[in-house]
PDB file of C-alpha atoms in Angstrom:
ATOM      1  CA  MET H  94      48.867 -76.517  37.405  1.00 74.00           C
ATOM      2  CA  LYS H  95      49.797 -78.267  34.166  1.00 88.00           C
ATOM      3  CA  VAL H  96      53.520 -78.293  33.374  1.00 93.00           C
ATOM      4  CA  LEU H  97      55.173 -79.026  30.027  1.00 95.00           C
ATOM      5  CA  ILE H  98      58.817 -80.163  30.269  1.00 96.00           C
ATOM      6  CA  ILE H  99      61.063 -79.613  27.239  1.00 95.00           C
ATOM      7  CA  GLU H 100      64.488 -81.169  27.799  1.00 94.00           C
ATOM      8  CA  ASP H 101      66.584 -83.295  25.422  1.00 92.00           C
ATOM      9  CA  GLU H 102      69.038 -84.688  27.972  1.00 91.00           C
ATOM     10  CA  PRO H 103      67.413 -87.882  29.316  1.00 91.00           C
ATOM     11  CA  ASN H 104      68.983 -87.626  32.773  1.00 89.00           C
ATOM     12  CA  TYR H 105      67.848 -84.040  33.292  1.00 88.00           C
ATOM     13  CA  ALA H 106      64.451 -84.800  31.774  1.00 91.00           C
ATOM     14  CA  ASP H 107      63.971 -87.635  34.278  1.00 91.00           C
ATOM     15  CA  THR H 108      65.160 -85.433  37.138  1.00 89.00           C
ATOM     16  CA  LEU H 109      62.815 -82.605  36.193  1.00 91.00           C
ATOM     17  CA  GLU H 110      59.913 -85.006  35.840  1.00 91.00           C
ATOM     18  CA  MET H 111      60.627 -86.457  39.281  1.00 89.00           C
ATOM     19  CA  PHE H 112      60.909 -83.035  40.941  1.00 88.00           C
ATOM     20  CA  VAL H 113      57.743 -81.662  39.342  1.00 88.00           C
ATOM     21  CA  ASP H 114      55.801 -84.815  40.205  1.00 85.00           C
ATOM     22  CA  GLU H 115      56.951 -84.624  43.830  1.00 82.00           C
ATOM     23  CA  LEU H 116      55.734 -81.026  43.992  1.00 80.00           C
ATOM     24  CA  GLY H 117      52.259 -82.301  43.104  1.00 78.00           C
ATOM     25  CA  TYR H 118      51.849 -80.682  39.677  1.00 85.00           C
ATOM     26  CA  ASN H 119      50.410 -82.369  36.598  1.00 88.00           C
ATOM     27  CA  ILE H 120      52.981 -83.067  33.862  1.00 93.00           C
ATOM     28  CA  THR H 121      51.340 -82.805  30.444  1.00 94.00           C
ATOM     29  CA  ASP H 122      54.333 -84.134  28.473  1.00 95.00           C
ATOM     30  CA  VAL H 123      58.134 -84.481  28.428  1.00 95.00           C
ATOM     31  CA  VAL H 124      59.671 -83.811  24.995  1.00 94.00           C
ATOM     32  CA  GLY H 125      63.122 -82.995  23.677  1.00 93.00           C
ATOM     33  CA  GLU H 126      62.649 -81.573  20.178  1.00 93.00           C
ATOM     34  CA  GLY H 127      61.164 -78.357  18.793  1.00 93.00           C
ATOM     35  CA  GLN H 128      58.317 -79.656  16.622  1.00 93.00           C
ATOM     36  CA  GLN H 129      57.279 -82.127  19.322  1.00 94.00           C
ATOM     37  CA  ALA H 130      57.287 -79.260  21.801  1.00 95.00           C
ATOM     38  CA  LEU H 131      55.063 -77.111  19.586  1.00 95.00           C
ATOM     39  CA  ARG H 132      52.547 -79.930  19.201  1.00 95.00           C
ATOM     40  CA  ALA H 133      52.540 -80.595  22.943  1.00 95.00           C
ATOM     41  CA  PHE H 134      52.063 -76.895  23.675  1.00 95.00           C
ATOM     42  CA  ARG H 135      49.154 -76.576  21.252  1.00 94.00           C
ATOM     43  CA  ASN H 136      47.470 -79.810  22.306  1.00 93.00           C
ATOM     44  CA  GLU H 137      47.857 -79.656  26.080  1.00 90.00           C
ATOM     45  CA  TYR H 138      47.564 -75.928  26.941  1.00 89.00           C
ATOM     46  CA  PRO H 139      50.148 -76.038  29.767  1.00 92.00           C
ATOM     47  CA  ASP H 140      50.055 -73.441  32.552  1.00 90.00           C
ATOM     48  CA  LEU H 141      53.852 -73.408  32.808  1.00 92.00           C
ATOM     49  CA  VAL H 142      56.742 -74.504  30.574  1.00 95.00           C
ATOM     50  CA  LEU H 143      60.133 -75.720  31.834  1.00 96.00           C
ATOM     51  CA  LEU H 144      62.348 -75.173  28.807  1.00 94.00           C
ATOM     52  CA  ASP H 145      65.923 -76.153  28.015  1.00 94.00           C
ATOM     53  CA  ILE H 146      67.648 -73.653  25.702  1.00 92.00           C
ATOM     54  CA  ASN H 147      69.929 -76.036  23.795  1.00 88.00           C
ATOM     55  CA  LEU H 148      67.722 -78.627  22.069  1.00 89.00           C
ATOM     56  CA  GLU H 149      68.059 -81.208  19.344  1.00 81.00           C
ATOM     57  CA  GLY H 150      66.918 -80.077  15.901  1.00 83.00           C
ATOM     58  CA  GLU H 151      66.649 -76.685  14.253  1.00 88.00           C
ATOM     59  CA  MET H 152      64.733 -74.848  16.990  1.00 92.00           C
ATOM     60  CA  THR H 153      66.373 -73.639  20.181  1.00 93.00           C
ATOM     61  CA  GLY H 154      64.518 -73.139  23.421  1.00 93.00           C
ATOM     62  CA  ILE H 155      64.582 -69.393  22.750  1.00 94.00           C
ATOM     63  CA  ASP H 156      62.913 -69.965  19.361  1.00 95.00           C
ATOM     64  CA  LEU H 157      60.239 -72.031  21.076  1.00 95.00           C
ATOM     65  CA  ALA H 158      59.679 -69.403  23.752  1.00 95.00           C
ATOM     66  CA  ARG H 159      59.051 -66.778  21.061  1.00 94.00           C
ATOM     67  CA  ALA H 160      56.636 -69.115  19.286  1.00 95.00           C
ATOM     68  CA  PHE H 161      54.795 -69.941  22.516  1.00 95.00           C
ATOM     69  CA  GLN H 162      54.410 -66.306  23.542  1.00 92.00           C
ATOM     70  CA  ALA H 163      53.185 -65.353  20.079  1.00 92.00           C
ATOM     71  CA  GLU H 164      50.386 -67.911  20.362  1.00 92.00           C
ATOM     72  CA  ARG H 165      49.494 -67.624  24.029  1.00 89.00           C
ATOM     73  CA  LYS H 166      51.109 -65.808  26.938  1.00 88.00           C
ATOM     74  CA  THR H 167      52.479 -68.590  29.128  1.00 90.00           C
ATOM     75  CA  PRO H 168      55.012 -68.448  31.967  1.00 92.00           C
ATOM     76  CA  ILE H 169      58.351 -69.965  30.951  1.00 93.00           C
ATOM     77  CA  ILE H 170      61.291 -71.024  33.086  1.00 94.00           C
ATOM     78  CA  PHE H 171      64.519 -71.523  31.161  1.00 92.00           C
ATOM     79  CA  ILE H 172      66.843 -74.271  32.360  1.00 90.00           C
ATOM     80  CA  THR H 173      70.251 -74.319  30.689  1.00 86.00           C
ATOM     81  CA  SER H 174      73.843 -75.478  30.986  1.00 82.00           C
ATOM     82  CA  PHE H 175      75.110 -72.232  29.454  1.00 72.00           C
ATOM     83  CA  ASP H 176      76.026 -69.397  31.801  1.00 72.00           C
ATOM     84  CA  ASP H 177      76.623 -67.076  28.862  1.00 76.00           C
ATOM     85  CA  LYS H 178      75.747 -63.370  28.776  1.00 82.00           C
ATOM     86  CA  GLU H 179      74.865 -63.332  25.073  1.00 84.00           C
ATOM     87  CA  ILE H 180      72.487 -66.300  25.417  1.00 85.00           C
ATOM     88  CA  PHE H 181      70.991 -64.755  28.541  1.00 86.00           C
ATOM     89  CA  GLN H 182      70.323 -61.472  26.712  1.00 88.00           C
ATOM     90  CA  LYS H 183      68.536 -63.324  23.898  1.00 88.00           C
ATOM     91  CA  ALA H 184      66.541 -65.369  26.400  1.00 87.00           C
ATOM     92  CA  LYS H 185      65.621 -62.219  28.331  1.00 87.00           C
ATOM     93  CA  GLU H 186      63.869 -60.816  25.248  1.00 89.00           C
ATOM     94  CA  THR H 187      61.196 -63.523  25.635  1.00 90.00           C
ATOM     95  CA  ALA H 188      60.421 -62.319  29.214  1.00 88.00           C
ATOM     96  CA  PRO H 189      60.906 -65.641  31.043  1.00 89.00           C
ATOM     97  CA  HIS H 190      59.827 -65.932  34.655  1.00 87.00           C
ATOM     98  CA  ALA H 191      63.161 -67.472  35.669  1.00 87.00           C
ATOM     99  CA  TYR H 192      66.511 -68.522  34.235  1.00 89.00           C
ATOM    100  CA  LEU H 193      68.107 -71.469  36.038  1.00 88.00           C
ATOM    101  CA  ILE H 194      71.603 -72.816  35.438  1.00 86.00           C
ATOM    102  CA  LYS H 195      72.259 -76.573  35.590  1.00 84.00           C
ATOM    103  CA  PRO H 196      72.787 -78.234  37.948  1.00 80.00           C
ATOM    104  CA  PHE H 197      69.755 -76.533  39.440  1.00 75.00           C
ATOM    105  CA  ASN H 198      68.727 -76.511  43.076  1.00 76.00           C
ATOM    106  CA  PRO H 199      65.351 -78.253  43.697  1.00 81.00           C
ATOM    107  CA  ASP H 200      64.355 -75.526  46.176  1.00 81.00           C
ATOM    108  CA  GLU H 201      65.179 -72.857  43.606  1.00 83.00           C
ATOM    109  CA  LEU H 202      63.066 -74.667  41.025  1.00 85.00           C
ATOM    110  CA  GLU H 203      60.145 -74.929  43.440  1.00 84.00           C
ATOM    111  CA  ARG H 204      60.330 -71.224  44.349  1.00 81.00           C
ATOM    112  CA  SER H 205      60.594 -70.237  40.678  1.00 86.00           C
ATOM    113  CA  MET H 206      57.519 -72.308  39.777  1.00 86.00           C
ATOM    114  CA  GLU H 207      55.475 -70.858  42.634  1.00 80.00           C
ATOM    115  CA  LEU H 208      56.343 -67.280  41.735  1.00 79.00           C
ATOM    116  CA  ALA H 209      55.662 -67.929  38.054  1.00 81.00           C
ATOM    117  CA  LEU H 210      52.161 -69.098  38.938  1.00 73.00           C
ATOM    118  CA  LEU H 211      51.521 -66.108  41.181  1.00 70.00           C
ATOM    119  CA  ARG H 212      52.803 -63.558  38.681  1.00 70.00           C
ATOM    120  CA  THR H 213      50.642 -65.080  35.963  1.00 68.00           C
ATOM    121  CA  HIS H 214      47.546 -64.380  38.063  1.00 51.00           C
ATOM    122  CA  GLY H 215      48.605 -60.829  38.786  1.00 45.00           C
ATOM    123  CA  PRO H 216      49.695 -60.716  42.462  1.00 42.00           C
ATOM    124  CA  ASN H 217      51.550 -57.693  43.691  1.00 44.00           C
ATOM    125  CA  GLN H 218      54.934 -57.419  45.354  1.00 42.00           C
ATOM    126  CA  GLU H 219      53.344 -57.623  48.793  1.00 42.00           C
ATOM    127  CA  ASP H 220      51.746 -60.970  47.886  1.00 42.00           C
ATOM    128  CA  GLU H 221      55.116 -62.423  46.895  1.00 41.00           C
ATOM    129  CA  GLN H 222      56.583 -61.179  50.168  1.00 41.00           C
ATOM    130  CA  LEU H 223      53.793 -62.968  52.046  1.00 39.00           C
ATOM    131  CA  LEU H 224      54.833 -66.232  50.411  1.00 40.00           C
ATOM    132  CA  ASP H 225      58.493 -65.583  51.242  1.00 40.00           C
ATOM    133  CA  ASN H 226      57.508 -64.980  54.854  1.00 41.00           C
ATOM    134  CA  GLY H 227      55.834 -68.380  55.108  1.00 43.00           C
ATOM    135  CA  LYS H 228      52.215 -67.285  54.829  1.00 45.00           C
ATOM    136  CA  HIS H 229      49.879 -70.000  53.629  1.00 47.00           C
ATOM    137  CA  ALA H 230      47.512 -68.043  51.407  1.00 48.00           C
ATOM    138  CA  ILE H 231      47.865 -65.420  48.714  1.00 46.00           C
ATOM    139  CA  LEU H 232      44.963 -63.683  47.035  1.00 47.00           C
ATOM    140  CA  ALA H 233      45.240 -63.323  43.276  1.00 43.00           C
ATOM    141  CA  LYS H 234      42.310 -61.615  41.576  1.00 48.00           C
ATOM    142  CA  ASN H 235      39.242 -63.786  42.385  1.00 67.00           C
ATOM    143  CA  SER H 236      41.011 -66.711  43.997  1.00 71.00           C
ATOM    144  CA  PHE H 237      43.199 -67.747  46.878  1.00 73.00           C
ATOM    145  CA  PHE H 238      46.351 -69.753  46.282  1.00 74.00           C
ATOM    146  CA  ILE H 239      46.843 -71.823  49.398  1.00 77.00           C
ATOM    147  CA  LYS H 240      50.118 -73.564  50.101  1.00 71.00           C
ATOM    148  CA  GLU H 241      49.639 -77.238  50.954  1.00 68.00           C
ATOM    149  CA  ARG H 242      52.868 -79.145  51.436  1.00 61.00           C
ATOM    150  CA  ASN H 243      54.825 -78.566  48.243  1.00 60.00           C
ATOM    151  CA  LYS H 244      52.198 -77.078  45.973  1.00 67.00           C
ATOM    152  CA  LEU H 245      49.803 -74.158  45.621  1.00 72.00           C
ATOM    153  CA  VAL H 246      46.109 -75.030  45.496  1.00 77.00           C
ATOM    154  CA  LYS H 247      43.702 -72.625  43.825  1.00 77.00           C
ATOM    155  CA  VAL H 248      40.460 -71.876  45.684  1.00 83.00           C
ATOM    156  CA  ASN H 249      37.909 -69.622  44.005  1.00 84.00           C
ATOM    157  CA  VAL H 250      36.678 -66.946  46.377  1.00 84.00           C
ATOM    158  CA  GLY H 251      33.081 -67.686  45.343  1.00 86.00           C
ATOM    159  CA  ASP H 252      33.505 -71.286  46.544  1.00 91.00           C
ATOM    160  CA  ILE H 253      34.242 -70.171  50.117  1.00 92.00           C
ATOM    161  CA  LEU H 254      31.117 -70.734  52.212  1.00 94.00           C
ATOM    162  CA  TRP H 255      32.401 -69.344  55.463  1.00 94.00           C
ATOM    163  CA  VAL H 256      35.587 -68.644  57.377  1.00 94.00           C
ATOM    164  CA  SER H 257      36.123 -69.593  61.005  1.00 93.00           C
ATOM    165  CA  VAL H 258      38.996 -69.142  63.428  1.00 89.00           C
ATOM    166  CA  GLU H 259      40.502 -71.707  65.795  1.00 81.00           C
ATOM    167  CA  ASP H 260      43.343 -70.616  68.061  1.00 72.00           C
ATOM    168  CA  LYS H 261      45.786 -68.740  65.783  1.00 74.00           C
ATOM    169  CA  TYR H 262      44.503 -70.291  62.558  1.00 81.00           C
ATOM    170  CA  SER H 263      41.767 -69.353  60.114  1.00 87.00           C
ATOM    171  CA  ILE H 264      39.847 -72.057  58.279  1.00 89.00           C
ATOM    172  CA  LEU H 265      38.290 -71.599  54.841  1.00 90.00           C
ATOM    173  CA  HIS H 266      35.262 -73.858  54.437  1.00 92.00           C
ATOM    174  CA  THR H 267      34.192 -74.937  50.950  1.00 92.00           C
ATOM    175  CA  ALA H 268      31.547 -77.470  49.993  1.00 90.00           C
ATOM    176  CA  ASP H 269      33.974 -80.386  50.050  1.00 86.00           C
ATOM    177  CA  LYS H 270      37.143 -79.289  51.852  1.00 87.00           C
ATOM    178  CA  ARG H 271      38.622 -77.193  54.645  1.00 86.00           C
ATOM    179  CA  PHE H 272      41.813 -75.160  54.241  1.00 84.00           C
ATOM    180  CA  VAL H 273      43.810 -74.173  57.319  1.00 81.00           C
ATOM    181  CA  LEU H 274      45.722 -70.876  57.125  1.00 81.00           C
ATOM    182  CA  ARG H 275      48.349 -69.350  59.371  1.00 78.00           C
ATOM    183  CA  GLN H 276      46.559 -66.011  59.232  1.00 80.00           C
ATOM    184  CA  SER H 277      44.225 -64.209  61.591  1.00 84.00           C
ATOM    185  CA  LEU H 278      40.542 -63.748  60.766  1.00 87.00           C
ATOM    186  CA  LYS H 279      41.222 -60.031  60.382  1.00 87.00           C
ATOM    187  CA  GLU H 280      43.972 -60.678  57.808  1.00 83.00           C
ATOM    188  CA  VAL H 281      41.696 -62.970  55.811  1.00 85.00           C
ATOM    189  CA  ALA H 282      38.774 -60.515  56.047  1.00 86.00           C
ATOM    190  CA  GLU H 283      40.933 -57.760  54.572  1.00 83.00           C
ATOM    191  CA  LYS H 284      41.452 -59.902  51.452  1.00 81.00           C
ATOM    192  CA  LEU H 285      37.743 -60.692  50.980  1.00 84.00           C
ATOM    193  CA  ASP H 286      35.182 -58.574  49.151  1.00 84.00           C
ATOM    194  CA  ASP H 287      32.995 -57.011  51.847  1.00 84.00           C
ATOM    195  CA  SER H 288      30.084 -56.838  49.407  1.00 84.00           C
ATOM    196  CA  ILE H 289      30.028 -60.668  49.446  1.00 88.00           C
ATOM    197  CA  PHE H 290      31.350 -61.617  52.880  1.00 92.00           C
ATOM    198  CA  VAL H 291      30.001 -60.402  56.196  1.00 92.00           C
ATOM    199  CA  GLN H 292      31.197 -61.031  59.741  1.00 93.00           C
ATOM    200  CA  VAL H 293      28.456 -62.711  61.768  1.00 94.00           C
ATOM    201  CA  HIS H 294      30.394 -63.647  64.892  1.00 94.00           C
ATOM    202  CA  ARG H 295      33.709 -62.663  66.446  1.00 92.00           C
ATOM    203  CA  SER H 296      35.129 -65.895  65.020  1.00 93.00           C
ATOM    204  CA  HIS H 297      33.086 -66.350  61.827  1.00 95.00           C
ATOM    205  CA  ILE H 298      32.648 -64.680  58.423  1.00 95.00           C
ATOM    206  CA  VAL H 299      30.080 -66.002  55.945  1.00 95.00           C
ATOM    207  CA  ASN H 300      29.531 -65.727  52.218  1.00 93.00           C
ATOM    208  CA  ILE H 301      26.191 -63.943  52.326  1.00 90.00           C
ATOM    209  CA  SER H 302      24.982 -65.577  49.114  1.00 88.00           C
ATOM    210  CA  THR H 303      25.246 -69.044  50.713  1.00 90.00           C
ATOM    211  CA  VAL H 304      23.057 -68.302  53.759  1.00 91.00           C
ATOM    212  CA  GLU H 305      20.099 -70.713  53.758  1.00 91.00           C
ATOM    213  CA  ASP H 306      18.264 -69.540  56.865  1.00 91.00           C
ATOM    214  CA  ILE H 307      18.790 -67.622  60.093  1.00 92.00           C
ATOM    215  CA  ASP H 308      17.415 -68.759  63.444  1.00 92.00           C
ATOM    216  CA  LEU H 309      16.910 -65.537  65.413  1.00 88.00           C
ATOM    217  CA  GLN H 310      15.980 -67.481  68.536  1.00 89.00           C
ATOM    218  CA  LEU H 311      18.957 -69.832  68.630  1.00 91.00           C
ATOM    219  CA  PHE H 312      21.241 -67.287  66.939  1.00 93.00           C
ATOM    220  CA  THR H 313      22.532 -69.659  64.293  1.00 94.00           C
ATOM    221  CA  ILE H 314      22.928 -69.467  60.517  1.00 94.00           C
ATOM    222  CA  SER H 315      22.530 -72.419  58.163  1.00 94.00           C
ATOM    223  CA  VAL H 316      25.186 -72.601  55.444  1.00 93.00           C
ATOM    224  CA  ASN H 317      25.425 -75.706  53.248  1.00 88.00           C
ATOM    225  CA  GLY H 318      23.639 -77.775  55.905  1.00 89.00           C
ATOM    226  CA  GLU H 319      26.003 -76.607  58.678  1.00 91.00           C
ATOM    227  CA  GLU H 320      25.202 -74.364  61.630  1.00 93.00           C
ATOM    228  CA  VAL H 321      27.328 -71.240  62.015  1.00 94.00           C
ATOM    229  CA  PRO H 322      26.979 -69.133  65.203  1.00 94.00           C
ATOM    230  CA  LEU H 323      25.468 -65.661  64.957  1.00 94.00           C
ATOM    231  CA  GLY H 324      26.690 -63.104  67.464  1.00 93.00           C
ATOM    232  CA  LYS H 325      23.983 -60.851  68.891  1.00 91.00           C
ATOM    233  CA  SER H 326      26.004 -57.728  68.147  1.00 91.00           C
ATOM    234  CA  TYR H 327      26.291 -58.788  64.489  1.00 91.00           C
ATOM    235  CA  LYS H 328      22.612 -59.679  63.937  1.00 89.00           C
ATOM    236  CA  ASP H 329      21.291 -56.266  62.906  1.00 88.00           C
ATOM    237  CA  ASN H 330      24.035 -55.740  60.327  1.00 86.00           C
ATOM    238  CA  LEU H 331      23.413 -59.175  58.819  1.00 87.00           C
ATOM    239  CA  VAL H 332      19.632 -58.673  58.602  1.00 83.00           C
ATOM    240  CA  GLN H 333      20.144 -55.246  57.044  1.00 82.00           C
ATOM    241  CA  ARG H 334      22.552 -56.690  54.474  1.00 79.00           C
ATOM    242  CA  LEU H 335      20.050 -59.417  53.563  1.00 77.00           C
ATOM    243  CA  GLN H 336      17.307 -56.854  53.068  1.00 65.00           C
ATOM    244  CA  MET H 337      19.533 -54.957  50.667  1.00 54.00           C
ATOM    245  CA  LEU H 338      19.958 -57.964  48.347  1.00 48.00           C
TER     246      LEU H 338
END
């Protein structure tokens, strides 16, 4: 996720930059003035804007938020020193994803950024509750957002080759990486499109479009050069599904 920071107080700008960097997000720019902010927004196409309300120059953060939203809907988190009802009401008109009062709590900032990302991709209330409950993956439209340390990593559903289970964990296998989730295979299966994914073993689900060959003697499936076990009770369903393609 690309983050634009707009803050005219050097100390807070440095602090925000440090926090966002530690969370693992890409900072496109750090600016403190309205026209600079507009140029940075138009040039860098940020996914999220951290925006101070009281800025140097003629434009306030609220003015910038209106300008940003008029050009391209982008999640905005206001960060301000003013705990003022009138300012809050004006800021609320721009539909920000959060409104944080300085000095802000780093954990609050992290949670606000995560939820802003999720809401942008259209998750429902249940998805947000999953994140609050410590789940490691949230499905948003055609992708999973998987929590790794202090950031959310986007994995396109189409890039998942197969899913396996080890102990109490499910593992999403892509061409170049494995993602470990604290969810059961059943929970993951419920979030996958059953027209694309099929269970081939009590501990494996495969992306049917990635199947290279099936060994009906050894009961194995080749996916991206790897062998995935095929359960005998799942064979007929798999063969039938392949014939339907």
